[in-house]
PDB file of C-alpha atoms and ligand atoms in Angstrom:
ATOM      1  CA  MET A 787       0.000   0.000   0.000  1.00 60.00           C
ATOM      2  CA  SER A 788       1.360   3.428  -0.843  1.00 89.00           C
ATOM      3  CA  ASN A 789       1.306   6.131   1.795  1.00 96.00           C
ATOM      4  CA  THR A 790      -0.209   9.352   0.574  1.00 97.00           C
ATOM      5  CA  ILE A 791      -0.394  12.764   2.202  1.00 97.00           C
ATOM      6  CA  ARG A 792      -2.655  15.269   0.510  1.00 97.00           C
ATOM      7  CA  PRO A 793      -3.145  18.939   1.374  1.00 98.00           C
ATOM      8  CA  HIS A 794      -6.663  20.182   0.626  1.00 98.00           C
ATOM      9  CA  VAL A 795      -7.477  23.676  -0.657  1.00 98.00           C
ATOM     10  CA  ASP A 796      -7.985  25.983   2.351  1.00 98.00           C
ATOM     11  CA  GLY A 797      -8.222  22.873   4.490  1.00 98.00           C
ATOM     12  CA  PRO A 798      -6.421  20.077   6.304  1.00 98.00           C
ATOM     13  CA  LEU A 799      -4.036  17.314   5.307  1.00 98.00           C
ATOM     14  CA  SER A 800      -5.524  13.938   4.563  1.00 98.00           C
ATOM     15  CA  ILE A 801      -3.394  10.871   5.033  1.00 98.00           C
ATOM     16  CA  GLU A 802      -4.038   7.454   3.580  1.00 97.00           C
ATOM     17  CA  GLY A 803      -1.959   4.337   3.973  1.00 97.00           C
ATOM     18  CA  ASP A 804       0.043   2.932   6.854  1.00 96.00           C
ATOM     19  CA  PHE A 805       0.609   5.696   9.398  1.00 97.00           C
ATOM     20  CA  GLU A 806       1.330   5.802  13.102  1.00 96.00           C
ATOM     21  CA  LEU A 807       1.212   9.005  15.131  1.00 96.00           C
ATOM     22  CA  PHE A 808       3.485   9.650  18.083  1.00 95.00           C
ATOM     23  CA  ALA A 809       3.921  12.489  20.547  1.00 96.00           C
ATOM     24  CA  GLU A 810       7.336  14.147  20.578  1.00 94.00           C
ATOM     25  CA  ASP A 811       8.407  12.043  23.582  1.00 94.00           C
ATOM     26  CA  GLY A 812       7.680   8.873  21.624  1.00 93.00           C
ATOM     27  CA  THR A 813       4.328   8.096  23.242  1.00 96.00           C
ATOM     28  CA  PRO A 814       2.101   6.383  20.645  1.00 96.00           C
ATOM     29  CA  ILE A 815      -1.039   8.377  19.829  1.00 95.00           C
ATOM     30  CA  GLU A 816      -2.809   6.306  17.217  1.00 95.00           C
ATOM     31  CA  LYS A 817      -2.301   3.996  14.250  1.00 96.00           C
ATOM     32  CA  VAL A 818      -4.410   5.092  11.301  1.00 97.00           C
ATOM     33  CA  SER A 819      -5.044   4.147   7.697  1.00 97.00           C
ATOM     34  CA  GLN A 820      -7.002   7.319   6.997  1.00 98.00           C
ATOM     35  CA  ALA A 821      -7.204  10.603   8.906  1.00 98.00           C
ATOM     36  CA  TRP A 822      -7.530  14.361   8.571  1.00 98.00           C
ATOM     37  CA  LEU A 823      -4.757  16.355  10.198  1.00 98.00           C
ATOM     38  CA  CYS A 824      -4.869  20.029  11.137  1.00 98.00           C
ATOM     39  CA  ARG A 825      -2.514  22.309   9.202  1.00 98.00           C
ATOM     40  CA  CYS A 826      -4.106  25.694   9.973  1.00 98.00           C
ATOM     41  CA  GLY A 827      -2.915  25.636  13.576  1.00 97.00           C
ATOM     42  CA  GLN A 828      -6.375  26.351  14.993  1.00 97.00           C
ATOM     43  CA  SER A 829      -7.992  22.975  15.664  1.00 98.00           C
ATOM     44  CA  ALA A 830      -9.051  22.340  19.247  1.00 97.00           C
ATOM     45  CA  ASN A 831      -8.440  18.653  18.578  1.00 97.00           C
ATOM     46  CA  LYS A 832      -4.848  18.741  17.305  1.00 97.00           C
ATOM     47  CA  PRO A 833      -3.247  16.897  15.651  1.00 97.00           C
ATOM     48  CA  PHE A 834      -6.607  16.158  14.017  1.00 98.00           C
ATOM     49  CA  CYS A 835      -8.748  18.601  12.062  1.00 98.00           C
ATOM     50  CA  ASP A 836     -11.978  19.772  13.703  1.00 98.00           C
ATOM     51  CA  GLY A 837     -13.141  22.040  10.870  1.00 98.00           C
ATOM     52  CA  THR A 838     -11.946  25.282  12.491  1.00 97.00           C
ATOM     53  CA  HIS A 839      -9.959  26.184   9.333  1.00 98.00           C
ATOM     54  CA  LYS A 840     -13.202  27.545   7.837  1.00 97.00           C
ATOM     55  CA  ALA A 841     -13.887  30.023  10.644  1.00 97.00           C
ATOM     56  CA  ALA A 842     -10.177  30.833  10.825  1.00 96.00           C
ATOM     57  CA  GLY A 843     -10.126  31.795   7.136  1.00 97.00           C
ATOM     58  CA  PHE A 844      -7.203  29.496   6.416  1.00 98.00           C
ATOM     59  CA  SER A 845      -6.064  29.919   2.830  1.00 97.00           C
ATOM     60  CA  ASP A 846      -3.783  27.702   0.748  1.00 97.00           C
ATOM     61  CA  GLN A 847      -3.899  26.492  -2.838  1.00 95.00           C
ATOM     62  CA  ALA A 848      -2.683  23.015  -1.838  1.00 96.00           C
ATOM     63  CA  ASN A 849       0.021  22.743  -4.452  1.00 94.00           C
ATOM     64  CA  VAL A 850       3.182  20.824  -3.621  1.00 94.00           C
ATOM     65  CA  THR A 851       6.738  21.757  -4.563  1.00 86.00           C
ATOM     66  CA  THR A 852       8.781  18.960  -6.092  1.00 81.00           C
ATOM     67  CA  ASP A 853      12.176  20.167  -4.887  1.00 80.00           C
ATOM     68  CA  TYR A 854      11.612  20.146  -1.125  1.00 88.00           C
ATOM     69  CA  ARG A 855      14.668  19.055   0.856  1.00 85.00           C
ATOM     70  CA  ILE A 856      14.489  18.496   4.568  1.00 82.00           C
ATOM     71  CA  LYS A 857      16.919  20.715   6.463  1.00 77.00           C
ATOM     72  CA  ARG A 858      17.533  18.444   9.432  1.00 74.00           C
ATOM     73  CA  PRO A 859      16.908  14.706   9.665  1.00 71.00           C
ATOM     74  CA  VAL A 860      13.755  13.723  11.512  1.00 71.00           C
ATOM     75  CA  SER A 861      14.341  11.634  14.612  1.00 67.00           C
ATOM     76  CA  GLY A 862      12.693   8.258  15.021  1.00 65.00           C
ATOM     77  CA  ALA A 863      13.086   4.987  13.189  1.00 66.00           C
ATOM     78  CA  ALA A 864      10.805   4.200  10.293  1.00 64.00           C
ATOM     79  CA  GLY A 865       8.635   1.117  10.569  1.00 69.00           C
ATOM     80  CA  PRO A 866       6.879  -0.571   7.687  1.00 79.00           C
ATOM     81  CA  GLY A 867       4.722   2.514   7.317  1.00 93.00           C
ATOM     82  CA  VAL A 868       5.178   6.197   8.011  1.00 96.00           C
ATOM     83  CA  ARG A 869       5.948   7.420  11.504  1.00 95.00           C
ATOM     84  CA  LEU A 870       4.440  10.835  12.223  1.00 96.00           C
ATOM     85  CA  THR A 871       5.872  12.690  15.195  1.00 95.00           C
ATOM     86  CA  ILE A 872       3.761  15.595  16.418  1.00 97.00           C
ATOM     87  CA  ARG A 873       6.450  18.003  17.506  1.00 96.00           C
ATOM     88  CA  THR A 874       5.646  20.321  20.403  1.00 97.00           C
ATOM     89  CA  ASN A 875       5.148  23.871  19.061  1.00 97.00           C
ATOM     90  CA  GLY A 876       6.365  22.667  15.681  1.00 97.00           C
ATOM     91  CA  PRO A 877       5.676  20.593  12.600  1.00 97.00           C
ATOM     92  CA  ILE A 878       4.752  16.980  11.964  1.00 97.00           C
ATOM     93  CA  GLY A 879       7.954  15.033  11.464  1.00 95.00           C
ATOM     94  CA  CYS A 880       7.449  12.225   8.942  1.00 95.00           C
ATOM     95  CA  VAL A 881       9.718   9.212   8.461  1.00 95.00           C
ATOM     96  CA  GLY A 882       8.913   6.456   5.974  1.00 94.00           C
ATOM     97  CA  GLN A 883       8.170   6.138   2.274  1.00 93.00           C
ATOM     98  CA  MET A 884       5.473   8.620   1.314  1.00 94.00           C
ATOM     99  CA  ARG A 885       4.076  10.689  -1.504  1.00 95.00           C
ATOM    100  CA  VAL A 886       2.814  14.210  -0.881  1.00 96.00           C
ATOM    101  CA  THR A 887       0.307  15.049  -3.610  1.00 96.00           C
ATOM    102  CA  GLY A 888      -0.983  18.491  -4.558  1.00 95.00           C
ATOM    103  CA  VAL A 889      -4.352  19.307  -6.112  1.00 94.00           C
ATOM    104  CA  ASP A 890      -2.664  20.353  -9.347  1.00 90.00           C
ATOM    105  CA  GLY A 891      -1.147  16.900  -9.734  1.00 86.00           C
ATOM    106  CA  SER A 892       2.217  18.043  -8.423  1.00 85.00           C
ATOM    107  CA  GLY A 893       3.884  15.649  -6.071  1.00 90.00           C
ATOM    108  CA  TRP A 894       6.881  14.983  -3.906  1.00 93.00           C
ATOM    109  CA  ASP A 895       8.217  11.536  -3.044  1.00 92.00           C
ATOM    110  CA  GLY A 896      10.569  10.907  -0.179  1.00 91.00           C
ATOM    111  CA  ASP A 897      11.189   9.273   3.166  1.00 91.00           C
ATOM    112  CA  GLN A 898      11.689  12.264   5.470  1.00 93.00           C
ATOM    113  CA  ALA A 899       9.707  15.477   5.694  1.00 95.00           C
ATOM    114  CA  ASN A 900       8.457  18.076   8.118  1.00 96.00           C
ATOM    115  CA  LEU A 901       4.880  19.121   7.453  1.00 97.00           C
ATOM    116  CA  CYS A 902       3.588  22.504   8.589  1.00 97.00           C
ATOM    117  CA  ARG A 903       0.806  22.438  11.170  1.00 97.00           C
ATOM    118  CA  CYS A 904       0.953  26.097  12.258  1.00 98.00           C
ATOM    119  CA  GLY A 905      -0.533  27.478   9.030  1.00 97.00           C
ATOM    120  CA  GLN A 906       2.276  30.016   8.541  1.00 97.00           C
ATOM    121  CA  SER A 907       4.801  28.313   6.260  1.00 96.00           C
ATOM    122  CA  ALA A 908       5.504  29.982   2.912  1.00 94.00           C
ATOM    123  CA  ASN A 909       6.253  26.531   1.521  1.00 94.00           C
ATOM    124  CA  LYS A 910       3.104  24.643   2.523  1.00 96.00           C
ATOM    125  CA  PRO A 911       2.493  21.834   3.044  1.00 97.00           C
ATOM    126  CA  PHE A 912       6.100  21.661   4.237  1.00 96.00           C
ATOM    127  CA  CYS A 913       7.484  23.466   7.292  1.00 95.00           C
ATOM    128  CA  ASP A 914       9.890  26.332   6.615  1.00 94.00           C
ATOM    129  CA  GLY A 915      10.521  27.247  10.264  1.00 95.00           C
ATOM    130  CA  ALA A 916       7.905  30.039  10.370  1.00 97.00           C
ATOM    131  CA  HIS A 917       6.266  28.438  13.433  1.00 97.00           C
ATOM    132  CA  ARG A 918       9.064  29.920  15.570  1.00 96.00           C
ATOM    133  CA  ASP A 919       8.442  33.550  14.540  1.00 97.00           C
ATOM    134  CA  ALA A 920       4.691  32.923  14.710  1.00 96.00           C
ATOM    135  CA  GLY A 921       4.994  31.763  18.324  1.00 96.00           C
ATOM    136  CA  PHE A 922       3.025  28.634  17.492  1.00 97.00           C
ATOM    137  CA  GLU A 923       2.086  26.743  20.637  1.00 96.00           C
ATOM    138  CA  ALA A 924       0.629  23.284  20.529  1.00 94.00           C
ATOM    139  CA  PRO A 925       1.325  20.122  22.482  1.00 90.00           C
TER     140      PRO A 925
HETATM  141  S1  FES B1879       4.966  24.145  11.591  1.00 57.98           S
HETATM  142 FE1  FES B1879       4.356  25.748  10.242  1.00 57.98          FE
HETATM  143  S2  FES B1879       6.245  26.563   9.518  1.00 57.98           S
HETATM  144 FE2  FES B1879       6.839  24.950  10.855  1.00 57.98          FE
END
């Protein structure tokens, strides 16, 4: 099964495949084959989407750059699927074979990525470090 991450226009990330979510300290959160993850930074049910992006006026065209390169390796060993680490006050660290697909058909394939969940990155759906200047706070 391929592991797909898909940003939606003005909305969340959907994931489909073999994924397991962990807290930053390594505590397992949930194993999922399909889920909607918050990327606007406003959900009251993070890391999952609760629909708040609509009221928050979150805006993104949901295209995906093909030349993304992770700046620092993500910690955590990859299993058979994709390990998603919900980093405190930061992005979702992803380790494992995945494809990130944009609405325009653009796509990125790789095995390590940081996905923005604060809503402020200029390179969505990837993190560009903007969460620090934005003062993003989330467990
Ligand atoms: S989590 Fe949004 S820029 Fe890093």
